[in-house]
Amino acid sequence: MGLFTRRAQDTTTAVATLEVDPALAALTGDYVIDASHSSIGFTVRHAMVTNVRGTFADHEGSLHLDGADPSRSTASIDVKIASIDTGIADRDGHLRSGDFFDAETFPLMTFRSTEAQQLGGDKYRITGELTIKDVTRPLSIDLEFGGSATDVYGNERVGFEGSAEILRSDWGLTWNAALETGGVMVSDKVKLTFDISAIKQA
């Protein structure tokens, strides 16, 4: 179900018009991300042979959705670096340290959207600025709209899944260690994943 569909071109006019889906137009509004039912995670190659996965348990954010004109939709997310969890306490401590995120000095990772576009069907791309430590750089996230529903408590919800790839060195995360067999301990490329459930505000 796309946010809008294109009506067939009328033979009497040279301009195609947009027909707004009323069901999607009804989704227009402000939403708050439900952190207890959402996940922001990452995957990074470790020691050249396997992947390490982790999540940031503590995050909050808001969305403004425009069902009639997706380009007017916006997103804002704040992630607490100290909430990083890879399942191993010592590794999490290292990631919080000055070698990586320096969570004590830079407690938040933030994303602020600047542009949104429909790619076709339920697929979208939201572009904005990702800030890690004291570095802000552009980031595009490809998203798939998972649908909408009213939960058992009467909350109107929408869902999105998305992903993006970054080079961590672009944000100053450059720590590494050489392996005796060649290569490095931690890859530069990191895959970010987003599984978002958001509740419409009155």
PDB file of N, CA and C in Angstrom, residues 16-117:
ATOM      1  N   ALA A  16      -0.520  14.173 -15.686  1.00  0.00           N
ATOM      2  CA  ALA A  16      -1.051  13.143 -14.809  1.00  0.00           C
ATOM      3  C   ALA A  16      -1.306  13.741 -13.434  1.00  0.00           C
ATOM      4  N   THR A  17      -2.362  13.277 -12.764  1.00  0.00           N
ATOM      5  CA  THR A  17      -2.682  13.780 -11.438  1.00  0.00           C
ATOM      6  C   THR A  17      -2.470  12.684 -10.407  1.00  0.00           C
ATOM      7  N   LEU A  18      -2.429  13.063  -9.152  1.00  0.00           N
ATOM      8  CA  LEU A  18      -2.235  12.122  -8.073  1.00  0.00           C
ATOM      9  C   LEU A  18      -3.546  11.867  -7.355  1.00  0.00           C
ATOM     10  N   GLU A  19      -3.833  10.604  -7.139  1.00  0.00           N
ATOM     11  CA  GLU A  19      -5.025  10.229  -6.397  1.00  0.00           C
ATOM     12  C   GLU A  19      -4.581   9.776  -5.021  1.00  0.00           C
ATOM     13  N   VAL A  20      -4.991  10.473  -4.001  1.00  0.00           N
ATOM     14  CA  VAL A  20      -4.584  10.162  -2.639  1.00  0.00           C
ATOM     15  C   VAL A  20      -5.445   9.037  -2.088  1.00  0.00           C
ATOM     16  N   ASP A  21      -4.830   8.023  -1.515  1.00  0.00           N
ATOM     17  CA  ASP A  21      -5.541   6.934  -0.867  1.00  0.00           C
ATOM     18  C   ASP A  21      -6.088   7.465   0.467  1.00  0.00           C
ATOM     19  N   PRO A  22      -7.419   7.496   0.654  1.00  0.00           N
ATOM     20  CA  PRO A  22      -7.979   8.053   1.892  1.00  0.00           C
ATOM     21  C   PRO A  22      -7.480   7.345   3.149  1.00  0.00           C
ATOM     22  N   ALA A  23      -7.260   6.026   3.057  1.00  0.00           N
ATOM     23  CA  ALA A  23      -6.796   5.275   4.223  1.00  0.00           C
ATOM     24  C   ALA A  23      -5.409   5.744   4.648  1.00  0.00           C
ATOM     25  N   LEU A  24      -4.567   6.043   3.664  1.00  0.00           N
ATOM     26  CA  LEU A  24      -3.223   6.500   3.980  1.00  0.00           C
ATOM     27  C   LEU A  24      -3.220   7.962   4.385  1.00  0.00           C
ATOM     28  N   ALA A  25      -4.058   8.753   3.760  1.00  0.00           N
ATOM     29  CA  ALA A  25      -4.161  10.152   4.160  1.00  0.00           C
ATOM     30  C   ALA A  25      -4.568  10.258   5.624  1.00  0.00           C
ATOM     31  N   ALA A  26      -5.368   9.281   6.104  1.00  0.00           N
ATOM     32  CA  ALA A  26      -5.828   9.291   7.491  1.00  0.00           C
ATOM     33  C   ALA A  26      -4.678   9.039   8.474  1.00  0.00           C
ATOM     34  N   LEU A  27      -3.565   8.512   7.982  1.00  0.00           N
ATOM     35  CA  LEU A  27      -2.404   8.267   8.856  1.00  0.00           C
ATOM     36  C   LEU A  27      -1.625   9.546   9.138  1.00  0.00           C
ATOM     37  N   THR A  28      -1.920  10.606   8.412  1.00  0.00           N
ATOM     38  CA  THR A  28      -1.202  11.864   8.607  1.00  0.00           C
ATOM     39  C   THR A  28      -1.307  12.308  10.062  1.00  0.00           C
ATOM     40  N   GLY A  29      -0.159  12.678  10.622  1.00  0.00           N
ATOM     41  CA  GLY A  29      -0.158  13.145  12.005  1.00  0.00           C
ATOM     42  C   GLY A  29       1.200  12.973  12.641  1.00  0.00           C
ATOM     43  N   ASP A  30       1.266  13.248  13.935  1.00  0.00           N
ATOM     44  CA  ASP A  30       2.503  13.153  14.711  1.00  0.00           C
ATOM     45  C   ASP A  30       2.505  11.861  15.510  1.00  0.00           C
ATOM     46  N   TYR A  31       3.659  11.219  15.534  1.00  0.00           N
ATOM     47  CA  TYR A  31       3.819   9.928  16.194  1.00  0.00           C
ATOM     48  C   TYR A  31       5.035   9.964  17.120  1.00  0.00           C
ATOM     49  N   VAL A  32       4.961   9.161  18.182  1.00  0.00           N
ATOM     50  CA  VAL A  32       6.101   8.957  19.074  1.00  0.00           C
ATOM     51  C   VAL A  32       6.544   7.509  18.962  1.00  0.00           C
ATOM     52  N   ILE A  33       7.854   7.305  18.824  1.00  0.00           N
ATOM     53  CA  ILE A  33       8.388   5.950  18.719  1.00  0.00           C
ATOM     54  C   ILE A  33       8.196   5.219  20.047  1.00  0.00           C
ATOM     55  N   ASP A  34       7.644   4.033  19.980  1.00  0.00           N
ATOM     56  CA  ASP A  34       7.439   3.183  21.151  1.00  0.00           C
ATOM     57  C   ASP A  34       8.703   2.335  21.338  1.00  0.00           C
ATOM     58  N   ALA A  35       9.592   2.799  22.208  1.00  0.00           N
ATOM     59  CA  ALA A  35      10.894   2.146  22.353  1.00  0.00           C
ATOM     60  C   ALA A  35      10.772   0.697  22.817  1.00  0.00           C
ATOM     61  N   SER A  36       9.725   0.384  23.585  1.00  0.00           N
ATOM     62  CA  SER A  36       9.584  -0.980  24.098  1.00  0.00           C
ATOM     63  C   SER A  36       9.191  -1.973  23.006  1.00  0.00           C
ATOM     64  N   HIS A  37       8.752  -1.473  21.863  1.00  0.00           N
ATOM     65  CA  HIS A  37       8.401  -2.343  20.742  1.00  0.00           C
ATOM     66  C   HIS A  37       9.179  -1.976  19.477  1.00  0.00           C
ATOM     67  N   SER A  38      10.301  -1.313  19.661  1.00  0.00           N
ATOM     68  CA  SER A  38      11.156  -0.926  18.532  1.00  0.00           C
ATOM     69  C   SER A  38      12.589  -1.368  18.809  1.00  0.00           C
ATOM     70  N   SER A  39      13.378  -1.424  17.767  1.00  0.00           N
ATOM     71  CA  SER A  39      14.771  -1.838  17.911  1.00  0.00           C
ATOM     72  C   SER A  39      15.657  -1.029  16.968  1.00  0.00           C
ATOM     73  N   ILE A  40      16.767  -0.524  17.509  1.00  0.00           N
ATOM     74  CA  ILE A  40      17.791   0.124  16.700  1.00  0.00           C
ATOM     75  C   ILE A  40      19.082  -0.661  16.917  1.00  0.00           C
ATOM     76  N   GLY A  41      19.589  -1.251  15.853  1.00  0.00           N
ATOM     77  CA  GLY A  41      20.721  -2.155  16.003  1.00  0.00           C
ATOM     78  C   GLY A  41      21.794  -1.947  14.965  1.00  0.00           C
ATOM     79  N   PHE A  42      22.821  -2.776  15.055  1.00  0.00           N
ATOM     80  CA  PHE A  42      23.934  -2.694  14.117  1.00  0.00           C
ATOM     81  C   PHE A  42      24.580  -4.062  13.969  1.00  0.00           C
ATOM     82  N   THR A  43      25.250  -4.239  12.843  1.00  0.00           N
ATOM     83  CA  THR A  43      26.032  -5.438  12.567  1.00  0.00           C
ATOM     84  C   THR A  43      27.378  -5.005  12.022  1.00  0.00           C
ATOM     85  N   VAL A  44      28.460  -5.596  12.559  1.00  0.00           N
ATOM     86  CA  VAL A  44      29.803  -5.247  12.104  1.00  0.00           C
ATOM     87  C   VAL A  44      30.637  -6.524  12.019  1.00  0.00           C
ATOM     88  N   ARG A  45      31.485  -6.581  11.023  1.00  0.00           N
ATOM     89  CA  ARG A  45      32.345  -7.746  10.822  1.00  0.00           C
ATOM     90  C   ARG A  45      33.453  -7.755  11.865  1.00  0.00           C
ATOM     91  N   HIS A  46      33.679  -8.926  12.488  1.00  0.00           N
ATOM     92  CA  HIS A  46      34.678  -9.058  13.552  1.00  0.00           C
ATOM     93  C   HIS A  46      35.732 -10.090  13.161  1.00  0.00           C
ATOM     94  N   ALA A  47      37.000  -9.682  13.266  1.00  0.00           N
ATOM     95  CA  ALA A  47      38.142 -10.564  13.005  1.00  0.00           C
ATOM     96  C   ALA A  47      38.101 -11.164  11.604  1.00  0.00           C
ATOM     97  N   MET A  48      37.402 -10.502  10.693  1.00  0.00           N
ATOM     98  CA  MET A  48      37.363 -10.879   9.270  1.00  0.00           C
ATOM     99  C   MET A  48      36.561 -12.156   8.995  1.00  0.00           C
ATOM    100  N   VAL A  49      35.994 -12.787  10.045  1.00  0.00           N
ATOM    101  CA  VAL A  49      35.380 -14.092   9.813  1.00  0.00           C
ATOM    102  C   VAL A  49      33.930 -14.203  10.268  1.00  0.00           C
ATOM    103  N   THR A  50      33.462 -13.299  11.104  1.00  0.00           N
ATOM    104  CA  THR A  50      32.104 -13.426  11.625  1.00  0.00           C
ATOM    105  C   THR A  50      31.512 -12.048  11.885  1.00  0.00           C
ATOM    106  N   ASN A  51      30.236 -12.020  12.226  1.00  0.00           N
ATOM    107  CA  ASN A  51      29.559 -10.761  12.510  1.00  0.00           C
ATOM    108  C   ASN A  51      29.240 -10.627  13.993  1.00  0.00           C
ATOM    109  N   VAL A  52      29.376  -9.425  14.504  1.00  0.00           N
ATOM    110  CA  VAL A  52      28.900  -9.084  15.841  1.00  0.00           C
ATOM    111  C   VAL A  52      27.679  -8.200  15.674  1.00  0.00           C
ATOM    112  N   ARG A  53      26.621  -8.514  16.418  1.00  0.00           N
ATOM    113  CA  ARG A  53      25.388  -7.738  16.372  1.00  0.00           C
ATOM    114  C   ARG A  53      25.134  -7.098  17.729  1.00  0.00           C
ATOM    115  N   GLY A  54      24.569  -5.920  17.692  1.00  0.00           N
ATOM    116  CA  GLY A  54      24.250  -5.231  18.924  1.00  0.00           C
ATOM    117  C   GLY A  54      23.051  -4.334  18.755  1.00  0.00           C
ATOM    118  N   THR A  55      22.556  -3.829  19.866  1.00  0.00           N
ATOM    119  CA  THR A  55      21.429  -2.913  19.857  1.00  0.00           C
ATOM    120  C   THR A  55      21.701  -1.754  20.812  1.00  0.00           C
ATOM    121  N   PHE A  56      20.919  -0.696  20.656  1.00  0.00           N
ATOM    122  CA  PHE A  56      20.885   0.414  21.605  1.00  0.00           C
ATOM    123  C   PHE A  56      19.514   0.365  22.272  1.00  0.00           C
ATOM    124  N   ALA A  57      19.493  -0.045  23.531  1.00  0.00           N
ATOM    125  CA  ALA A  57      18.220  -0.298  24.198  1.00  0.00           C
ATOM    126  C   ALA A  57      17.463   0.980  24.543  1.00  0.00           C
ATOM    127  N   ASP A  58      18.185   2.076  24.756  1.00  0.00           N
ATOM    128  CA  ASP A  58      17.556   3.314  25.225  1.00  0.00           C
ATOM    129  C   ASP A  58      17.542   4.340  24.097  1.00  0.00           C
ATOM    130  N   HIS A  59      16.377   4.581  23.547  1.00  0.00           N
ATOM    131  CA  HIS A  59      16.244   5.547  22.455  1.00  0.00           C
ATOM    132  C   HIS A  59      14.852   6.133  22.474  1.00  0.00           C
ATOM    133  N   GLU A  60      14.715   7.291  21.865  1.00  0.00           N
ATOM    134  CA  GLU A  60      13.413   7.928  21.742  1.00  0.00           C
ATOM    135  C   GLU A  60      13.381   8.715  20.445  1.00  0.00           C
ATOM    136  N   GLY A  61      12.189   8.962  19.956  1.00  0.00           N
ATOM    137  CA  GLY A  61      12.089   9.702  18.710  1.00  0.00           C
ATOM    138  C   GLY A  61      10.667  10.023  18.351  1.00  0.00           C
ATOM    139  N   SER A  62      10.533  10.816  17.308  1.00  0.00           N
ATOM    140  CA  SER A  62       9.214  11.227  16.841  1.00  0.00           C
ATOM    141  C   SER A  62       9.187  11.221  15.325  1.00  0.00           C
ATOM    142  N   LEU A  63       7.992  11.043  14.789  1.00  0.00           N
ATOM    143  CA  LEU A  63       7.766  11.053  13.347  1.00  0.00           C
ATOM    144  C   LEU A  63       6.615  11.999  13.046  1.00  0.00           C
ATOM    145  N   HIS A  64       6.711  12.678  11.931  1.00  0.00           N
ATOM    146  CA  HIS A  64       5.536  13.336  11.372  1.00  0.00           C
ATOM    147  C   HIS A  64       5.295  12.691  10.016  1.00  0.00           C
ATOM    148  N   LEU A  65       4.152  12.067   9.857  1.00  0.00           N
ATOM    149  CA  LEU A  65       3.808  11.397   8.603  1.00  0.00           C
ATOM    150  C   LEU A  65       2.779  12.212   7.846  1.00  0.00           C
ATOM    151  N   ASP A  66       3.015  12.351   6.561  1.00  0.00           N
ATOM    152  CA  ASP A  66       2.049  12.998   5.679  1.00  0.00           C
ATOM    153  C   ASP A  66       1.621  11.963   4.652  1.00  0.00           C
ATOM    154  N   GLY A  67       0.441  11.369   4.868  1.00  0.00           N
ATOM    155  CA  GLY A  67      -0.024  10.303   3.989  1.00  0.00           C
ATOM    156  C   GLY A  67      -0.375  10.768   2.596  1.00  0.00           C
ATOM    157  N   ALA A  68      -0.644  12.055   2.437  1.00  0.00           N
ATOM    158  CA  ALA A  68      -0.981  12.589   1.125  1.00  0.00           C
ATOM    159  C   ALA A  68       0.255  13.014   0.348  1.00  0.00           C
ATOM    160  N   ASP A  69       1.297  13.405   1.065  1.00  0.00           N
ATOM    161  CA  ASP A  69       2.529  13.870   0.433  1.00  0.00           C
ATOM    162  C   ASP A  69       3.716  13.401   1.268  1.00  0.00           C
ATOM    163  N   PRO A  70       4.238  12.189   0.974  1.00  0.00           N
ATOM    164  CA  PRO A  70       5.319  11.616   1.782  1.00  0.00           C
ATOM    165  C   PRO A  70       6.554  12.504   1.892  1.00  0.00           C
ATOM    166  N   SER A  71       6.774  13.373   0.907  1.00  0.00           N
ATOM    167  CA  SER A  71       7.969  14.216   0.934  1.00  0.00           C
ATOM    168  C   SER A  71       7.937  15.200   2.096  1.00  0.00           C
ATOM    169  N   ARG A  72       6.779  15.371   2.720  1.00  0.00           N
ATOM    170  CA  ARG A  72       6.651  16.291   3.844  1.00  0.00           C
ATOM    171  C   ARG A  72       6.760  15.573   5.190  1.00  0.00           C
ATOM    172  N   SER A  73       7.049  14.281   5.152  1.00  0.00           N
ATOM    173  CA  SER A  73       7.229  13.512   6.376  1.00  0.00           C
ATOM    174  C   SER A  73       8.613  13.772   6.969  1.00  0.00           C
ATOM    175  N   THR A  74       8.720  13.664   8.294  1.00  0.00           N
ATOM    176  CA  THR A  74       9.978  13.932   8.983  1.00  0.00           C
ATOM    177  C   THR A  74      10.204  12.901  10.084  1.00  0.00           C
ATOM    178  N   ALA A  75      11.471  12.812  10.536  1.00  0.00           N
ATOM    179  CA  ALA A  75      11.821  11.893  11.620  1.00  0.00           C
ATOM    180  C   ALA A  75      12.940  12.495  12.459  1.00  0.00           C
ATOM    181  N   SER A  76      12.882  12.200  13.751  1.00  0.00           N
ATOM    182  CA  SER A  76      13.905  12.646  14.683  1.00  0.00           C
ATOM    183  C   SER A  76      14.137  11.532  15.693  1.00  0.00           C
ATOM    184  N   ILE A  77      15.410  11.121  15.892  1.00  0.00           N
ATOM    185  CA  ILE A  77      15.734  10.017  16.794  1.00  0.00           C
ATOM    186  C   ILE A  77      16.938  10.398  17.650  1.00  0.00           C
ATOM    187  N   ASP A  78      16.846  10.114  18.950  1.00  0.00           N
ATOM    188  CA  ASP A  78      17.958  10.276  19.885  1.00  0.00           C
ATOM    189  C   ASP A  78      18.257   8.909  20.502  1.00  0.00           C
ATOM    190  N   VAL A  79      19.522   8.522  20.465  1.00  0.00           N
ATOM    191  CA  VAL A  79      19.948   7.224  20.985  1.00  0.00           C
ATOM    192  C   VAL A  79      20.984   7.439  22.082  1.00  0.00           C
ATOM    193  N   LYS A  80      20.782   6.809  23.241  1.00  0.00           N
ATOM    194  CA  LYS A  80      21.752   6.901  24.327  1.00  0.00           C
ATOM    195  C   LYS A  80      22.842   5.852  24.127  1.00  0.00           C
ATOM    196  N   ILE A  81      24.058   6.340  23.900  1.00  0.00           N
ATOM    197  CA  ILE A  81      25.185   5.460  23.599  1.00  0.00           C
ATOM    198  C   ILE A  81      25.438   4.472  24.737  1.00  0.00           C
ATOM    199  N   ALA A  82      25.256   4.906  25.982  1.00  0.00           N
ATOM    200  CA  ALA A  82      25.539   4.037  27.125  1.00  0.00           C
ATOM    201  C   ALA A  82      24.669   2.785  27.139  1.00  0.00           C
ATOM    202  N   SER A  83      23.580   2.780  26.356  1.00  0.00           N
ATOM    203  CA  SER A  83      22.680   1.628  26.339  1.00  0.00           C
ATOM    204  C   SER A  83      23.103   0.559  25.343  1.00  0.00           C
ATOM    205  N   ILE A  84      24.292   0.693  24.763  1.00  0.00           N
ATOM    206  CA  ILE A  84      24.756  -0.288  23.775  1.00  0.00           C
ATOM    207  C   ILE A  84      24.853  -1.672  24.410  1.00  0.00           C
ATOM    208  N   ASP A  85      24.429  -2.675  23.670  1.00  0.00           N
ATOM    209  CA  ASP A  85      24.389  -4.043  24.200  1.00  0.00           C
ATOM    210  C   ASP A  85      24.726  -5.028  23.088  1.00  0.00           C
ATOM    211  N   THR A  86      25.880  -5.672  23.220  1.00  0.00           N
ATOM    212  CA  THR A  86      26.269  -6.721  22.273  1.00  0.00           C
ATOM    213  C   THR A  86      26.252  -8.101  22.932  1.00  0.00           C
ATOM    214  N   GLY A  87      25.825  -8.139  24.197  1.00  0.00           N
ATOM    215  CA  GLY A  87      25.762  -9.419  24.897  1.00  0.00           C
ATOM    216  C   GLY A  87      27.012  -9.759  25.692  1.00  0.00           C
ATOM    217  N   ILE A  88      28.062  -8.941  25.572  1.00  0.00           N
ATOM    218  CA  ILE A  88      29.299  -9.176  26.322  1.00  0.00           C
ATOM    219  C   ILE A  88      29.678  -7.881  27.019  1.00  0.00           C
ATOM    220  N   ALA A  89      29.668  -7.892  28.344  1.00  0.00           N
ATOM    221  CA  ALA A  89      29.856  -6.673  29.125  1.00  0.00           C
ATOM    222  C   ALA A  89      31.195  -5.997  28.845  1.00  0.00           C
ATOM    223  N   ASP A  90      32.278  -6.779  28.757  1.00  0.00           N
ATOM    224  CA  ASP A  90      33.599  -6.184  28.516  1.00  0.00           C
ATOM    225  C   ASP A  90      33.644  -5.483  27.165  1.00  0.00           C
ATOM    226  N   ARG A  91      33.033  -6.089  26.156  1.00  0.00           N
ATOM    227  CA  ARG A  91      33.018  -5.472  24.828  1.00  0.00           C
ATOM    228  C   ARG A  91      32.168  -4.204  24.842  1.00  0.00           C
ATOM    229  N   ASP A  92      31.048  -4.257  25.533  1.00  0.00           N
ATOM    230  CA  ASP A  92      30.198  -3.075  25.620  1.00  0.00           C
ATOM    231  C   ASP A  92      30.938  -1.931  26.311  1.00  0.00           C
ATOM    232  N   GLY A  93      31.699  -2.257  27.346  1.00  0.00           N
ATOM    233  CA  GLY A  93      32.483  -1.239  28.033  1.00  0.00           C
ATOM    234  C   GLY A  93      33.526  -0.619  27.126  1.00  0.00           C
ATOM    235  N   HIS A  94      34.163  -1.445  26.298  1.00  0.00           N
ATOM    236  CA  HIS A  94      35.154  -0.931  25.351  1.00  0.00           C
ATOM    237  C   HIS A  94      34.491  -0.007  24.332  1.00  0.00           C
ATOM    238  N   LEU A  95      33.313  -0.387  23.853  1.00  0.00           N
ATOM    239  CA  LEU A  95      32.609   0.440  22.886  1.00  0.00           C
ATOM    240  C   LEU A  95      32.189   1.785  23.484  1.00  0.00           C
ATOM    241  N   ARG A  96      31.899   1.807  24.772  1.00  0.00           N
ATOM    242  CA  ARG A  96      31.529   3.066  25.434  1.00  0.00           C
ATOM    243  C   ARG A  96      32.745   3.954  25.701  1.00  0.00           C
ATOM    244  N   SER A  97      33.920   3.388  25.659  1.00  0.00           N
ATOM    245  CA  SER A  97      35.137   4.105  26.042  1.00  0.00           C
ATOM    246  C   SER A  97      35.596   5.077  24.959  1.00  0.00           C
ATOM    247  N   GLY A  98      36.658   5.802  25.276  1.00  0.00           N
ATOM    248  CA  GLY A  98      37.216   6.766  24.330  1.00  0.00           C
ATOM    249  C   GLY A  98      37.755   6.145  23.062  1.00  0.00           C
ATOM    250  N   ASP A  99      38.029   4.837  23.071  1.00  0.00           N
ATOM    251  CA  ASP A  99      38.488   4.173  21.838  1.00  0.00           C
ATOM    252  C   ASP A  99      37.415   4.202  20.758  1.00  0.00           C
ATOM    253  N   PHE A 100      36.155   4.216  21.196  1.00  0.00           N
ATOM    254  CA  PHE A 100      35.055   4.196  20.242  1.00  0.00           C
ATOM    255  C   PHE A 100      34.141   5.413  20.442  1.00  0.00           C
ATOM    256  N   PHE A 101      33.024   5.230  21.152  1.00  0.00           N
ATOM    257  CA  PHE A 101      32.005   6.276  21.215  1.00  0.00           C
ATOM    258  C   PHE A 101      32.273   7.372  22.242  1.00  0.00           C
ATOM    259  N   ASP A 102      33.100   7.089  23.242  1.00  0.00           N
ATOM    260  CA  ASP A 102      33.330   8.052  24.331  1.00  0.00           C
ATOM    261  C   ASP A 102      31.987   8.528  24.872  1.00  0.00           C
ATOM    262  N   ALA A 103      31.210   7.576  25.398  1.00  0.00           N
ATOM    263  CA  ALA A 103      29.836   7.844  25.810  1.00  0.00           C
ATOM    264  C   ALA A 103      29.734   8.872  26.923  1.00  0.00           C
ATOM    265  N   GLU A 104      30.756   8.982  27.760  1.00  0.00           N
ATOM    266  CA  GLU A 104      30.692   9.951  28.850  1.00  0.00           C
ATOM    267  C   GLU A 104      30.722  11.381  28.318  1.00  0.00           C
ATOM    268  N   THR A 105      31.535  11.628  27.293  1.00  0.00           N
ATOM    269  CA  THR A 105      31.636  12.965  26.706  1.00  0.00           C
ATOM    270  C   THR A 105      30.536  13.227  25.687  1.00  0.00           C
ATOM    271  N   PHE A 106      30.181  12.191  24.929  1.00  0.00           N
ATOM    272  CA  PHE A 106      29.173  12.315  23.862  1.00  0.00           C
ATOM    273  C   PHE A 106      28.067  11.283  24.103  1.00  0.00           C
ATOM    274  N   PRO A 107      27.128  11.591  24.987  1.00  0.00           N
ATOM    275  CA  PRO A 107      26.148  10.577  25.403  1.00  0.00           C
ATOM    276  C   PRO A 107      25.095  10.215  24.370  1.00  0.00           C
ATOM    277  N   LEU A 108      24.896  11.058  23.344  1.00  0.00           N
ATOM    278  CA  LEU A 108      23.824  10.814  22.385  1.00  0.00           C
ATOM    279  C   LEU A 108      24.335  10.640  20.963  1.00  0.00           C
ATOM    280  N   MET A 109      23.685   9.750  20.238  1.00  0.00           N
ATOM    281  CA  MET A 109      23.769   9.674  18.781  1.00  0.00           C
ATOM    282  C   MET A 109      22.420  10.154  18.274  1.00  0.00           C
ATOM    283  N   THR A 110      22.413  11.074  17.313  1.00  0.00           N
ATOM    284  CA  THR A 110      21.149  11.658  16.871  1.00  0.00           C
ATOM    285  C   THR A 110      20.995  11.579  15.356  1.00  0.00           C
ATOM    286  N   PHE A 111      19.735  11.535  14.936  1.00  0.00           N
ATOM    287  CA  PHE A 111      19.398  11.613  13.513  1.00  0.00           C
ATOM    288  C   PHE A 111      18.270  12.611  13.349  1.00  0.00           C
ATOM    289  N   ARG A 112      18.440  13.536  12.405  1.00  0.00           N
ATOM    290  CA  ARG A 112      17.418  14.520  12.071  1.00  0.00           C
ATOM    291  C   ARG A 112      17.198  14.483  10.563  1.00  0.00           C
ATOM    292  N   SER A 113      15.987  14.208  10.140  1.00  0.00           N
ATOM    293  CA  SER A 113      15.716  14.097   8.705  1.00  0.00           C
ATOM    294  C   SER A 113      15.697  15.457   8.035  1.00  0.00           C
ATOM    295  N   THR A 114      16.058  15.437   6.751  1.00  0.00           N
ATOM    296  CA  THR A 114      16.002  16.645   5.924  1.00  0.00           C
ATOM    297  C   THR A 114      15.187  16.435   4.653  1.00  0.00           C
ATOM    298  N   GLU A 115      14.921  15.176   4.316  1.00  0.00           N
ATOM    299  CA  GLU A 115      14.213  14.880   3.060  1.00  0.00           C
ATOM    300  C   GLU A 115      13.601  13.489   3.149  1.00  0.00           C
ATOM    301  N   ALA A 116      12.436  13.316   2.536  1.00  0.00           N
ATOM    302  CA  ALA A 116      11.800  12.001   2.455  1.00  0.00           C
ATOM    303  C   ALA A 116      11.266  11.796   1.044  1.00  0.00           C
ATOM    304  N   GLN A 117      11.333  10.573   0.566  1.00  0.00           N
ATOM    305  CA  GLN A 117      10.832  10.301  -0.782  1.00  0.00           C
ATOM    306  C   GLN A 117      10.308   8.881  -0.875  1.00  0.00           C
TER     307      GLN A 117
END
